[in-house]
Amino acid sequence: MKSIRVKLSSLFICTLLFTGIGVSNAKTPIKIVDLMITHAQILTMNKDKKVYGNGVIIVKDNRILAIGDNAIASKYKAKKTINADGDIAMPGMINLHNHIPMVAFRGLGENGVDNRLFKFFFPLEKKLLTRDLIRIASRQGAMELALSGVTMVADMYYHEDEVAKSVAEVGIRGVLGETVMQFPVVDAPEPYGGFAYAKKYIAEWKNHPLITPAIAPHATYTVTPEWLLKSKKLAEKENIPMLVHITESAGEKKLISERINPIADDKSIIEYLEDMGFLSDKLLAAHVIFLNKKDMQILKKYGVGISHNPKANSRAGTGMSPAWEMYKMNLDIGLGTDGPMSSNQMDIFNVMGYAATVARLPSKDESRFTSYELVDMATMGGARALDMENEIGSLEVGKKADIIIVDTDAANTQPNYDPYATIAFSAYPQNVTHTIVDGKVIVENGKLTTIDIKEHNKQWGPLTQKVAEFAKTLE
Ligand SMILES: [Zn+2]
C-alpha cells in the first residue's frame, strides 16, 4: 500500500502545479492552510468513535479546520504537509498528574530503602531545589513528555513559574499548579507561603496560549480547611483549576484527624470535603484510591476531575483505585504518571497498560477497560477532568490542533489490526514520530524542533553530577 500512497501524493502535487496555485481543476478555490497531515489512520476520539482508514487533517492557525477522507486534501494547499503514510494520527495524550522537576532525582533510592520519602525525597529537595534546578529539570521532563506524545500535562510543584517557562519553551500545554502547604518549603519560608506566590504567578501567566496557571493545595492531610477554602475561592475568582492529592494512602483519614481536623467515624474523607464546601468542578484530584460508591456519586455530582495513576500506585504498593467503576459511572477520569521519582517514566502508553492490569487482576475480569476505553481515558478523559473537553482531547473541526502520529511500521506495532490495541498495549513512546501542539510541529520524525539539545545538556550534565554527589551522602 505504501508505494501506491506515495504515488497518489506525488500526483496531487503535480495537479497543483498544472492547475496553478490557488485554483483547483474543479474551479473551487483552493484554501491555503498551515498544516496538512495526509494518508493517516485517524482515531478522532469523537463521540461517534469515528476512525478514518486513509484520512487527512487540515490545520489553520492553531485549530483543526477540516478532517475527513484523504480525498478532501485536494481542496487545500498547505504551507507544510506531513505524509503519515498509514501511521496512526490521534489526539495528543494528557498526563493529569506530575511533579516534573523531580526528574532530576529519578532513579535514586530505588533499592528497597526504608522510608524513601524521609531518606531521599526530603533531603534532596531541601539541599538542592533552586529555581535553576527546577527550570532545567522541567525542560528535561517536558522534552520527554513531548517526545512521548503528551501534549498536555498537569503538574504541581514549587517555583511553578520556572516549570511554566520550560513547558512553554518545549511547546506543550500545561496546567501548572503552585503548591500550598502547612510547612515551610523551598519557595515559601512561612507556612502556606505558596498562596501568595501562587497569586503572583497566576497574574503573570494568565492568558498564555499554552500555560494555564493553577493553585495546588498539596493534600487534605497537609492543608487545613481554612486554606483549602481560600484556595477554592482563588480558583473561582481567577477561573483556574485547583490540583490536590486526595485519598492516596490507606491511613489518610487517621492522618487528617490527628494533624488537621478530626473527621467523624461515620464520615469518609470525600464527605468531610463535601461538608466543608471544598468540592468543585475546578478540582482535579490526584490518586483517589480509597473511596466507596457513595463517595463516587458525590465526586460526580460536583464534576470533580480525577487523575488515575495506576503505575505510581502499584509501584509504591499504596492500593488500587476503583478507576473502572468511576469510568463506568461517567466520572471525569483520565490518566497520570505522578512524579518521576514515583513512576520513572512520564509517558501515558505504559500507564494504559497498568490501568488495565490493576482493574483486571483483582476482579479477574479481562473485559475491564477495552483498548478503546484506555485510549479514551488517555485523551478525552483527561480533557474532561480538566474541563477542557471543548478545546482538546479529540480531533474535531474547531478544536485546538494537538495531534500525534504513531509509527505503525515498527517491529512492535505490527500487525496493526486494531489501532486502539496497538496504542494501548503495543506502542512505546519512541513510536511517536510527530507531536503537534497548538498547530505547531514540536516533534518531527522523532526529534524535538524547539530545543537545542546540546545547549540543554550543557546545563543538565553538571546538574545531575551535583545531584549524584549529594545522593552518595544519603546512602
Ligand atoms: Zn503527586
CSV table of C-alpha atoms and ligand atoms in Angstrom, one decimal:
chain,number,residue,atom,x,y,z
A,1,MET,CA,0.0,0.0,0.0
A,2,LYS,CA,2.9,2.4,0.7
A,3,SER,CA,4.1,2.7,-2.8
A,4,ILE,CA,0.5,3.5,-4.0
A,5,ARG,CA,0.2,6.1,-1.3
A,6,VAL,CA,3.4,7.8,-2.4
A,7,LYS,CA,2.2,7.8,-6.0
A,8,LEU,CA,-1.1,9.3,-5.0
A,9,SER,CA,0.5,12.2,-3.1
A,10,SER,CA,3.0,12.9,-5.9
A,11,LEU,CA,0.1,13.0,-8.4
A,12,PHE,CA,-1.6,15.5,-6.1
A,13,ILE,CA,1.5,17.8,-6.1
A,14,CYS,CA,1.6,17.7,-9.9
A,15,THR,CA,-2.1,18.6,-10.1
A,16,LEU,CA,-1.4,21.7,-8.1
A,17,LEU,CA,1.5,22.7,-10.4
A,18,PHE,CA,-0.6,22.3,-13.5
A,19,THR,CA,-3.7,24.0,-12.2
A,20,GLY,CA,-1.9,26.9,-10.7
A,21,ILE,CA,-1.6,27.9,-7.1
A,22,GLY,CA,-5.0,28.9,-5.6
A,23,VAL,CA,-7.2,27.3,-8.2
A,24,SER,CA,-8.3,23.7,-8.4
A,25,ASN,CA,-9.3,21.9,-11.5
A,26,ALA,CA,-12.9,21.7,-10.2
A,27,LYS,CA,-12.9,25.6,-10.2
A,28,THR,CA,-13.3,25.7,-6.5
A,29,PRO,CA,-10.8,28.0,-4.9
A,30,ILE,CA,-8.1,26.1,-3.1
A,31,LYS,CA,-7.8,27.2,0.5
A,32,ILE,CA,-4.3,28.0,1.8
A,33,VAL,CA,-3.7,26.4,5.2
A,34,ASP,CA,-0.8,26.0,7.6
A,35,LEU,CA,-0.5,22.2,8.0
A,36,MET,CA,-1.9,19.1,6.4
A,37,ILE,CA,-1.5,15.5,7.7
A,38,THR,CA,-2.3,13.2,4.8
A,39,HIS,CA,-2.8,9.4,4.5
A,40,ALA,CA,-3.3,8.8,8.2
A,41,GLN,CA,-5.3,6.3,10.0
A,42,ILE,CA,-7.1,8.8,12.2
A,43,LEU,CA,-8.5,8.0,15.6
A,44,THR,CA,-10.7,11.0,16.1
A,45,MET,CA,-11.9,10.0,19.7
A,46,ASN,CA,-15.0,12.0,19.0
A,47,LYS,CA,-18.3,10.8,20.5
A,48,ASP,CA,-19.1,8.7,17.4
A,49,LYS,CA,-15.8,6.9,17.7
A,50,LYS,CA,-15.1,7.9,14.1
A,51,VAL,CA,-12.0,6.3,12.5
A,52,TYR,CA,-10.7,7.3,9.0
A,53,GLY,CA,-8.7,4.5,7.4
A,54,ASN,CA,-6.9,6.9,5.0
A,55,GLY,CA,-7.7,10.3,6.2
A,56,VAL,CA,-6.4,13.9,6.3
A,57,ILE,CA,-6.3,16.6,9.0
A,58,ILE,CA,-6.2,20.2,7.9
A,59,VAL,CA,-4.9,22.8,10.3
A,60,LYS,CA,-5.2,26.5,10.1
A,61,ASP,CA,-3.5,28.7,12.7
A,62,ASN,CA,-3.8,26.6,15.8
A,63,ARG,CA,-7.1,24.8,15.1
A,64,ILE,CA,-8.4,21.9,13.1
A,65,LEU,CA,-10.1,23.4,10.0
A,66,ALA,CA,-11.2,20.1,8.4
A,67,ILE,CA,-10.9,16.4,8.9
A,68,GLY,CA,-12.0,13.6,6.6
A,69,ASP,CA,-11.2,11.0,4.0
A,70,ASN,CA,-7.9,11.8,2.1
A,71,ALA,CA,-9.8,12.9,-1.0
A,72,ILE,CA,-10.6,16.3,0.6
A,73,ALA,CA,-6.9,17.1,0.7
A,74,SER,CA,-7.3,18.4,-2.9
A,75,LYS,CA,-9.3,21.3,-1.6
A,76,TYR,CA,-6.3,22.7,0.3
A,77,LYS,CA,-2.7,23.8,-0.2
A,78,ALA,CA,-0.7,23.6,3.0
A,79,LYS,CA,2.5,25.5,3.9
A,80,LYS,CA,3.6,22.2,5.5
A,81,THR,CA,2.5,18.7,4.6
A,82,ILE,CA,3.2,15.6,6.7
A,83,ASN,CA,2.5,12.3,4.8
A,84,ALA,CA,1.7,9.9,7.6
A,85,ASP,CA,1.9,7.0,5.2
A,86,GLY,CA,-0.6,4.9,7.0
A,87,ASP,CA,0.6,5.7,10.5
A,88,ILE,CA,-1.9,6.4,13.3
A,89,ALA,CA,-2.9,10.1,13.9
A,90,MET,CA,-4.7,10.7,17.2
A,91,PRO,CA,-5.2,13.4,19.8
A,92,GLY,CA,-2.2,14.3,21.9
A,93,MET,CA,-2.3,12.4,25.2
A,94,ILE,CA,-2.9,14.1,28.5
A,95,ASN,CA,-0.9,13.4,31.6
A,96,LEU,CA,-3.0,14.5,34.5
A,97,HIS,CA,-0.6,14.3,37.4
A,98,ASN,CA,3.1,15.0,37.6
A,99,HIS,CA,5.8,16.7,39.6
A,100,ILE,CA,8.1,17.3,36.6
A,101,PRO,CA,11.2,18.8,38.2
A,102,MET,CA,11.7,15.6,40.3
A,103,VAL,CA,13.1,14.1,37.1
A,104,ALA,CA,16.4,15.5,38.5
A,105,PHE,CA,16.2,12.8,41.2
A,106,ARG,CA,14.9,9.9,39.1
A,107,GLY,CA,16.4,6.6,39.9
A,108,LEU,CA,17.7,7.4,43.4
A,109,GLY,CA,16.8,5.3,46.4
A,110,GLU,CA,15.4,2.5,44.2
A,111,ASN,CA,16.9,-0.4,46.1
A,112,GLY,CA,14.3,-1.1,48.7
A,113,VAL,CA,15.4,1.6,51.1
A,114,ASP,CA,13.3,2.1,54.2
A,115,ASN,CA,11.4,5.3,54.4
A,116,ARG,CA,12.4,6.6,51.0
A,117,LEU,CA,10.4,9.8,51.5
A,118,PHE,CA,12.4,10.9,54.5
A,119,LYS,CA,15.7,9.3,53.5
A,120,PHE,CA,15.8,10.6,49.9
A,121,PHE,CA,12.9,12.9,48.8
A,122,PHE,CA,13.1,15.5,51.6
A,123,PRO,CA,16.9,15.8,52.0
A,124,LEU,CA,17.3,16.1,48.2
A,125,GLU,CA,14.6,18.7,47.9
A,126,LYS,CA,15.9,20.6,50.9
A,127,LYS,CA,19.5,20.7,49.8
A,128,LEU,CA,19.2,21.0,46.0
A,129,LEU,CA,16.0,22.7,44.9
A,130,THR,CA,16.7,26.0,43.4
A,131,ARG,CA,15.0,28.0,40.7
A,132,ASP,CA,17.7,26.9,38.2
A,133,LEU,CA,17.3,23.2,39.0
A,134,ILE,CA,13.5,23.4,38.7
A,135,ARG,CA,13.7,25.2,35.3
A,136,ILE,CA,16.4,22.9,33.8
A,137,ALA,CA,14.8,19.7,35.1
A,138,SER,CA,11.4,20.9,33.8
A,139,ARG,CA,12.9,21.3,30.4
A,140,GLN,CA,14.3,17.8,30.5
A,141,GLY,CA,10.9,16.5,31.7
A,142,ALA,CA,8.9,18.5,29.2
A,143,MET,CA,11.1,17.1,26.4
A,144,GLU,CA,10.4,13.6,27.5
A,145,LEU,CA,6.6,14.4,27.6
A,146,ALA,CA,6.6,15.9,24.1
A,147,LEU,CA,8.7,13.1,22.6
A,148,SER,CA,6.3,10.5,24.1
A,149,GLY,CA,3.2,12.2,22.6
A,150,VAL,CA,1.9,14.0,25.7
A,151,THR,CA,0.6,17.4,24.6
A,152,MET,CA,-0.9,18.5,27.9
A,153,VAL,CA,0.5,17.9,31.4
A,154,ALA,CA,-1.0,18.8,34.8
A,155,ASP,CA,1.8,19.5,37.3
A,156,MET,CA,2.1,20.6,40.9
A,157,TYR,CA,5.4,21.7,42.5
A,158,TYR,CA,7.4,24.6,43.8
A,159,HIS,CA,8.6,27.7,41.8
A,160,GLU,CA,5.9,26.7,39.3
A,161,ASP,CA,6.7,29.8,37.2
A,162,GLU,CA,10.0,28.1,36.4
A,163,VAL,CA,8.2,25.0,35.4
A,164,ALA,CA,5.9,27.1,33.2
A,165,LYS,CA,8.9,28.7,31.4
A,166,SER,CA,10.3,25.3,30.4
A,167,VAL,CA,7.0,23.7,29.5
A,168,ALA,CA,6.2,26.7,27.2
A,169,GLU,CA,9.7,26.6,25.8
A,170,VAL,CA,9.4,22.9,24.8
A,171,GLY,CA,5.9,23.8,23.5
A,172,ILE,CA,3.4,21.5,25.2
A,173,ARG,CA,0.4,22.7,27.2
A,174,GLY,CA,0.5,22.7,31.0
A,175,VAL,CA,-2.0,23.2,33.8
A,176,LEU,CA,0.7,24.0,36.3
A,177,GLY,CA,-0.2,24.4,40.0
A,178,GLU,CA,1.8,26.2,42.6
A,179,THR,CA,2.0,24.2,45.8
A,180,VAL,CA,0.4,25.5,49.1
A,181,MET,CA,1.0,23.6,52.3
A,182,GLN,CA,1.4,23.9,56.0
A,183,PHE,CA,5.1,23.5,56.2
A,184,PRO,CA,7.9,25.9,55.1
A,185,VAL,CA,9.1,24.8,51.6
A,186,VAL,CA,11.8,25.9,49.2
A,187,ASP,CA,9.9,28.8,47.6
A,188,ALA,CA,7.9,29.8,50.7
A,189,PRO,CA,9.7,30.0,54.1
A,190,GLU,CA,6.5,30.6,56.0
A,191,PRO,CA,3.6,28.0,56.3
A,192,TYR,CA,1.1,28.4,53.4
A,193,GLY,CA,3.5,30.9,51.8
A,194,GLY,CA,2.8,29.3,48.4
A,195,PHE,CA,-0.5,31.0,48.4
A,196,ALA,CA,1.0,34.5,47.9
A,197,TYR,CA,3.5,33.0,45.5
A,198,ALA,CA,0.6,31.5,43.5
A,199,LYS,CA,-1.3,34.8,43.3
A,200,LYS,CA,1.7,36.5,41.7
A,201,TYR,CA,2.4,33.6,39.4
A,202,ILE,CA,-1.2,33.3,38.3
A,203,ALA,CA,-1.2,37.0,37.4
A,204,GLU,CA,2.0,36.7,35.4
A,205,TRP,CA,0.9,33.6,33.4
A,206,LYS,CA,-2.8,34.1,32.9
A,207,ASN,CA,-3.9,34.1,29.2
A,208,HIS,CA,-0.8,32.4,28.0
A,209,PRO,CA,-1.7,30.3,24.9
A,210,LEU,CA,-0.2,27.1,26.3
A,211,ILE,CA,0.1,27.5,30.1
A,212,THR,CA,-2.9,27.5,32.5
A,213,PRO,CA,-1.6,28.6,35.9
A,214,ALA,CA,-3.3,26.8,38.8
A,215,ILE,CA,-3.3,26.6,42.5
A,216,ALA,CA,-2.3,23.3,44.2
A,217,PRO,CA,-3.1,22.9,47.9
A,218,HIS,CA,-0.9,19.9,48.4
A,219,ALA,CA,-3.2,17.3,50.1
A,220,THR,CA,-6.0,17.1,52.5
A,221,TYR,CA,-3.5,15.9,55.2
A,222,THR,CA,-1.2,18.8,54.8
A,223,VAL,CA,-3.6,21.7,54.3
A,224,THR,CA,-6.3,22.9,56.8
A,225,PRO,CA,-9.9,23.5,55.8
A,226,GLU,CA,-9.2,27.2,56.1
A,227,TRP,CA,-6.5,27.1,53.4
A,228,LEU,CA,-8.4,24.6,51.2
A,229,LEU,CA,-11.3,27.0,51.1
A,230,LYS,CA,-9.0,30.0,50.5
A,231,SER,CA,-7.6,28.1,47.5
A,232,LYS,CA,-11.0,27.3,46.2
A,233,LYS,CA,-12.1,30.9,46.4
A,234,LEU,CA,-9.0,31.9,44.5
A,235,ALA,CA,-9.6,29.2,41.8
A,236,GLU,CA,-13.2,30.5,41.4
A,237,LYS,CA,-12.2,34.2,41.3
A,238,GLU,CA,-9.4,33.5,38.7
A,239,ASN,CA,-11.3,30.8,36.9
A,240,ILE,CA,-8.4,28.4,37.2
A,241,PRO,CA,-8.0,24.7,38.1
A,242,MET,CA,-7.1,23.5,41.6
A,243,LEU,CA,-4.9,20.4,42.0
A,244,VAL,CA,-4.9,18.3,45.1
A,245,HIS,CA,-3.8,14.8,46.2
A,246,ILE,CA,-6.9,13.0,47.6
A,247,THR,CA,-7.1,9.6,49.4
A,248,GLU,CA,-3.7,8.4,48.2
A,249,SER,CA,-2.9,6.2,51.2
A,250,ALA,CA,-4.9,3.8,53.5
A,251,GLY,CA,-4.1,5.8,56.7
A,252,GLU,CA,-5.1,9.1,55.3
A,253,LYS,CA,-8.3,9.7,57.4
A,254,LYS,CA,-6.3,9.0,60.6
A,255,LEU,CA,-3.6,11.4,59.4
A,256,ILE,CA,-6.1,14.2,58.7
A,257,SER,CA,-7.9,13.6,62.1
A,258,GLU,CA,-4.6,13.7,64.0
A,259,ARG,CA,-2.8,16.5,62.1
A,260,ILE,CA,-5.5,18.7,60.6
A,261,ASN,CA,-9.1,18.3,61.7
A,262,PRO,CA,-11.0,15.4,63.4
A,263,ILE,CA,-13.2,13.5,60.9
A,264,ALA,CA,-16.3,11.8,62.4
A,265,ASP,CA,-16.1,8.0,62.4
A,266,ASP,CA,-19.1,7.7,60.1
A,267,LYS,CA,-17.8,10.2,57.5
A,268,SER,CA,-15.4,9.5,54.7
A,269,ILE,CA,-12.7,11.9,53.5
A,270,ILE,CA,-14.9,12.8,50.5
A,271,GLU,CA,-17.8,13.5,52.8
A,272,TYR,CA,-15.6,15.6,55.0
A,273,LEU,CA,-14.6,17.6,51.9
A,274,GLU,CA,-18.2,18.0,50.8
A,275,ASP,CA,-19.3,19.2,54.2
A,276,MET,CA,-16.5,21.7,54.2
A,277,GLY,CA,-17.8,23.1,50.9
A,278,PHE,CA,-14.5,22.3,49.2
A,279,LEU,CA,-15.7,20.1,46.3
A,280,SER,CA,-16.0,21.8,42.9
A,281,ASP,CA,-15.7,21.3,39.2
A,282,LYS,CA,-12.5,23.3,39.4
A,283,LEU,CA,-10.9,20.5,41.4
A,284,LEU,CA,-8.5,17.9,39.8
A,285,ALA,CA,-8.0,15.2,42.4
A,286,ALA,CA,-4.9,13.0,42.1
A,287,HIS,CA,-4.9,9.3,43.0
A,288,VAL,CA,-8.4,8.9,44.6
A,289,ILE,CA,-7.8,5.3,45.7
A,290,PHE,CA,-9.8,4.8,48.9
A,291,LEU,CA,-13.5,5.6,48.3
A,292,ASN,CA,-16.8,3.9,48.2
A,293,LYS,CA,-19.8,4.1,45.8
A,294,LYS,CA,-21.4,6.9,47.7
A,295,ASP,CA,-18.1,8.9,47.5
A,296,MET,CA,-18.0,8.3,43.8
A,297,GLN,CA,-21.5,9.7,43.4
A,298,ILE,CA,-20.5,12.8,45.4
A,299,LEU,CA,-17.5,13.4,43.2
A,300,LYS,CA,-19.7,13.0,40.1
A,301,LYS,CA,-22.3,15.5,41.5
A,302,TYR,CA,-19.6,18.2,41.8
A,303,GLY,CA,-17.9,17.3,38.5
A,304,VAL,CA,-14.5,16.7,40.2
A,305,GLY,CA,-11.8,15.6,37.8
A,306,ILE,CA,-9.8,12.5,38.7
A,307,SER,CA,-6.2,11.6,37.8
A,308,HIS,CA,-5.9,7.8,37.9
A,309,ASN,CA,-2.2,7.0,38.4
A,310,PRO,CA,-2.1,3.2,38.4
A,311,LYS,CA,1.6,2.8,37.7
A,312,ALA,CA,2.8,5.0,40.6
A,313,ASN,CA,0.2,3.5,42.9
A,314,SER,CA,1.1,-0.1,42.1
A,315,ARG,CA,4.8,0.6,42.2
A,316,ALA,CA,4.5,2.1,45.6
A,317,GLY,CA,2.1,-0.6,46.7
A,318,THR,CA,-0.3,2.0,48.0
A,319,GLY,CA,-3.5,0.5,46.7
A,320,MET,CA,-5.7,0.1,43.6
A,321,SER,CA,-8.1,2.8,42.7
A,322,PRO,CA,-11.6,1.7,41.6
A,323,ALA,CA,-11.0,3.5,38.4
A,324,TRP,CA,-13.0,1.2,36.2
A,325,GLU,CA,-16.1,1.7,38.4
A,326,MET,CA,-15.6,5.5,38.2
A,327,TYR,CA,-15.1,5.4,34.5
A,328,LYS,CA,-18.3,3.3,34.1
A,329,MET,CA,-20.2,5.8,36.3
A,330,ASN,CA,-19.1,8.6,33.8
A,331,LEU,CA,-16.9,10.4,36.3
A,332,ASP,CA,-14.4,12.7,34.7
A,333,ILE,CA,-11.4,10.4,34.9
A,334,GLY,CA,-8.1,10.4,33.0
A,335,LEU,CA,-4.6,9.1,33.4
A,336,GLY,CA,-1.4,10.5,35.1
A,337,THR,CA,2.0,9.2,35.9
A,338,ASP,CA,2.7,11.1,39.2
A,339,GLY,CA,6.3,12.5,39.6
A,340,PRO,CA,9.3,10.7,38.0
A,341,MET,CA,10.5,9.5,41.4
A,342,SER,CA,7.2,7.6,41.8
A,343,SER,CA,6.7,6.3,38.2
A,344,ASN,CA,10.0,7.0,36.5
A,345,GLN,CA,8.6,7.3,33.0
A,346,MET,CA,6.3,10.2,32.0
A,347,ASP,CA,4.6,8.7,29.0
A,348,ILE,CA,1.0,7.6,29.0
A,349,PHE,CA,1.4,4.5,26.8
A,350,ASN,CA,2.6,2.3,29.7
A,351,VAL,CA,0.0,3.9,32.1
A,352,MET,CA,-2.8,2.5,29.9
A,353,GLY,CA,-1.4,-1.0,30.3
A,354,TYR,CA,-1.2,-0.5,34.1
A,355,ALA,CA,-4.8,0.8,34.2
A,356,ALA,CA,-6.0,-2.4,32.5
A,357,THR,CA,-3.9,-4.6,34.8
A,358,VAL,CA,-5.0,-3.0,38.1
A,359,ALA,CA,-8.6,-3.2,37.0
A,360,ARG,CA,-8.4,-6.8,35.8
A,361,LEU,CA,-6.2,-8.5,38.4
A,362,PRO,CA,-8.4,-8.2,41.5
A,363,SER,CA,-11.6,-8.6,39.6
A,364,LYS,CA,-10.3,-11.5,37.4
A,365,ASP,CA,-12.4,-9.8,34.6
A,366,GLU,CA,-10.5,-9.3,31.4
A,367,SER,CA,-13.3,-7.2,29.9
A,368,ARG,CA,-12.5,-4.3,32.3
A,369,PHE,CA,-11.1,-1.4,30.2
A,370,THR,CA,-11.2,-2.2,26.5
A,371,SER,CA,-8.4,-0.8,24.3
A,372,TYR,CA,-10.8,2.0,23.2
A,373,GLU,CA,-11.7,2.9,26.8
A,374,LEU,CA,-8.0,3.1,27.7
A,375,VAL,CA,-7.3,5.5,24.8
A,376,ASP,CA,-10.4,7.4,25.7
A,377,MET,CA,-9.1,7.9,29.2
A,378,ALA,CA,-5.7,9.0,27.9
A,379,THR,CA,-7.2,11.7,25.7
A,380,MET,CA,-10.9,12.8,26.2
A,381,GLY,CA,-10.9,11.6,29.8
A,382,GLY,CA,-8.0,13.9,30.6
A,383,ALA,CA,-9.7,16.8,28.8
A,384,ARG,CA,-13.0,16.2,30.7
A,385,ALA,CA,-11.1,16.1,34.0
A,386,LEU,CA,-9.6,19.5,33.2
A,387,ASP,CA,-12.9,20.9,31.9
A,388,MET,CA,-11.2,21.5,28.6
A,389,GLU,CA,-13.2,18.9,26.5
A,390,ASN,CA,-14.4,21.6,24.2
A,391,GLU,CA,-10.8,22.6,23.2
A,392,ILE,CA,-8.7,19.5,23.4
A,393,GLY,CA,-8.9,15.7,23.8
A,394,SER,CA,-10.3,14.7,20.3
A,395,LEU,CA,-9.6,15.6,16.7
A,396,GLU,CA,-12.7,17.6,15.6
A,397,VAL,CA,-13.2,20.7,13.5
A,398,GLY,CA,-12.8,23.8,15.6
A,399,LYS,CA,-10.7,22.2,18.3
A,400,LYS,CA,-7.1,23.0,19.1
A,401,ALA,CA,-4.6,21.2,16.8
A,402,ASP,CA,-3.0,18.9,19.4
A,403,ILE,CA,-2.1,15.8,17.3
A,404,ILE,CA,0.4,13.0,17.5
A,405,ILE,CA,1.4,10.5,14.9
A,406,VAL,CA,2.4,7.0,15.9
A,407,ASP,CA,4.5,4.7,13.7
A,408,THR,CA,2.7,1.5,12.7
A,409,ASP,CA,5.6,0.0,10.8
A,410,ALA,CA,7.8,-0.5,13.8
A,411,ALA,CA,8.6,-4.1,14.9
A,412,ASN,CA,6.4,-3.7,18.0
A,413,THR,CA,3.5,-2.1,16.3
A,414,GLN,CA,3.0,-4.7,13.5
A,415,PRO,CA,0.5,-6.1,12.7
A,416,ASN,CA,-1.9,-3.2,13.3
A,417,TYR,CA,-5.2,-5.0,13.1
A,418,ASP,CA,-6.8,-2.9,15.9
A,419,PRO,CA,-5.3,0.6,16.2
A,420,TYR,CA,-6.7,1.1,19.7
A,421,ALA,CA,-5.0,-2.1,20.9
A,422,THR,CA,-1.8,-1.0,19.1
A,423,ILE,CA,-1.8,2.3,21.1
A,424,ALA,CA,-3.0,0.9,24.4
A,425,PHE,CA,-0.9,-2.3,24.6
A,426,SER,CA,1.8,-2.4,21.9
A,427,ALA,CA,3.2,1.0,21.3
A,428,TYR,CA,6.3,2.5,23.0
A,429,PRO,CA,6.8,6.3,23.5
A,430,GLN,CA,9.6,6.0,20.9
A,431,ASN,CA,7.0,5.1,18.2
A,432,VAL,CA,5.8,8.7,18.3
A,433,THR,CA,7.1,10.3,15.1
A,434,HIS,CA,5.4,13.7,15.3
A,435,THR,CA,3.9,15.8,18.1
A,436,ILE,CA,1.9,18.9,17.1
A,437,VAL,CA,0.7,21.3,19.8
A,438,ASP,CA,-1.5,24.4,19.1
A,439,GLY,CA,-0.8,23.8,15.3
A,440,LYS,CA,3.0,23.8,15.7
A,441,VAL,CA,5.1,20.8,14.9
A,442,ILE,CA,7.3,20.4,18.0
A,443,VAL,CA,8.5,16.9,17.3
A,444,GLU,CA,9.3,15.9,13.8
A,445,ASN,CA,10.5,12.5,12.8
A,446,GLY,CA,11.2,11.7,16.4
A,447,LYS,CA,13.3,14.9,17.0
A,448,LEU,CA,12.4,18.0,19.0
A,449,THR,CA,12.3,21.1,16.9
A,450,THR,CA,12.0,23.6,19.8
A,451,ILE,CA,15.1,22.8,21.9
A,452,ASP,CA,18.8,22.8,21.2
A,453,ILE,CA,19.6,19.6,23.0
A,454,LYS,CA,23.4,20.3,23.1
A,455,GLU,CA,22.8,23.6,24.8
A,456,HIS,CA,20.3,22.0,27.2
A,457,ASN,CA,22.8,19.2,28.1
A,458,LYS,CA,25.5,21.8,29.0
A,459,GLN,CA,23.2,22.7,31.9
A,460,TRP,CA,21.7,19.2,32.6
A,461,GLY,CA,25.1,17.4,32.8
A,462,PRO,CA,26.5,19.4,35.7
A,463,LEU,CA,23.2,19.4,37.4
A,464,THR,CA,22.9,15.6,37.5
A,465,GLN,CA,26.6,15.4,38.6
A,466,LYS,CA,25.8,17.6,41.6
A,467,VAL,CA,22.7,15.5,42.5
A,468,ALA,CA,24.8,12.3,42.2
A,469,GLU,CA,27.4,13.7,44.6
A,470,PHE,CA,24.9,14.7,47.2
A,471,ALA,CA,23.0,11.4,46.9
A,472,LYS,CA,26.1,9.5,47.8
A,473,THR,CA,25.9,11.1,51.3
A,474,LEU,CA,22.4,9.8,51.8
A,475,GLU,CA,23.1,6.1,51.3
B,1,ZN,ZN,1.7,13.5,43.3
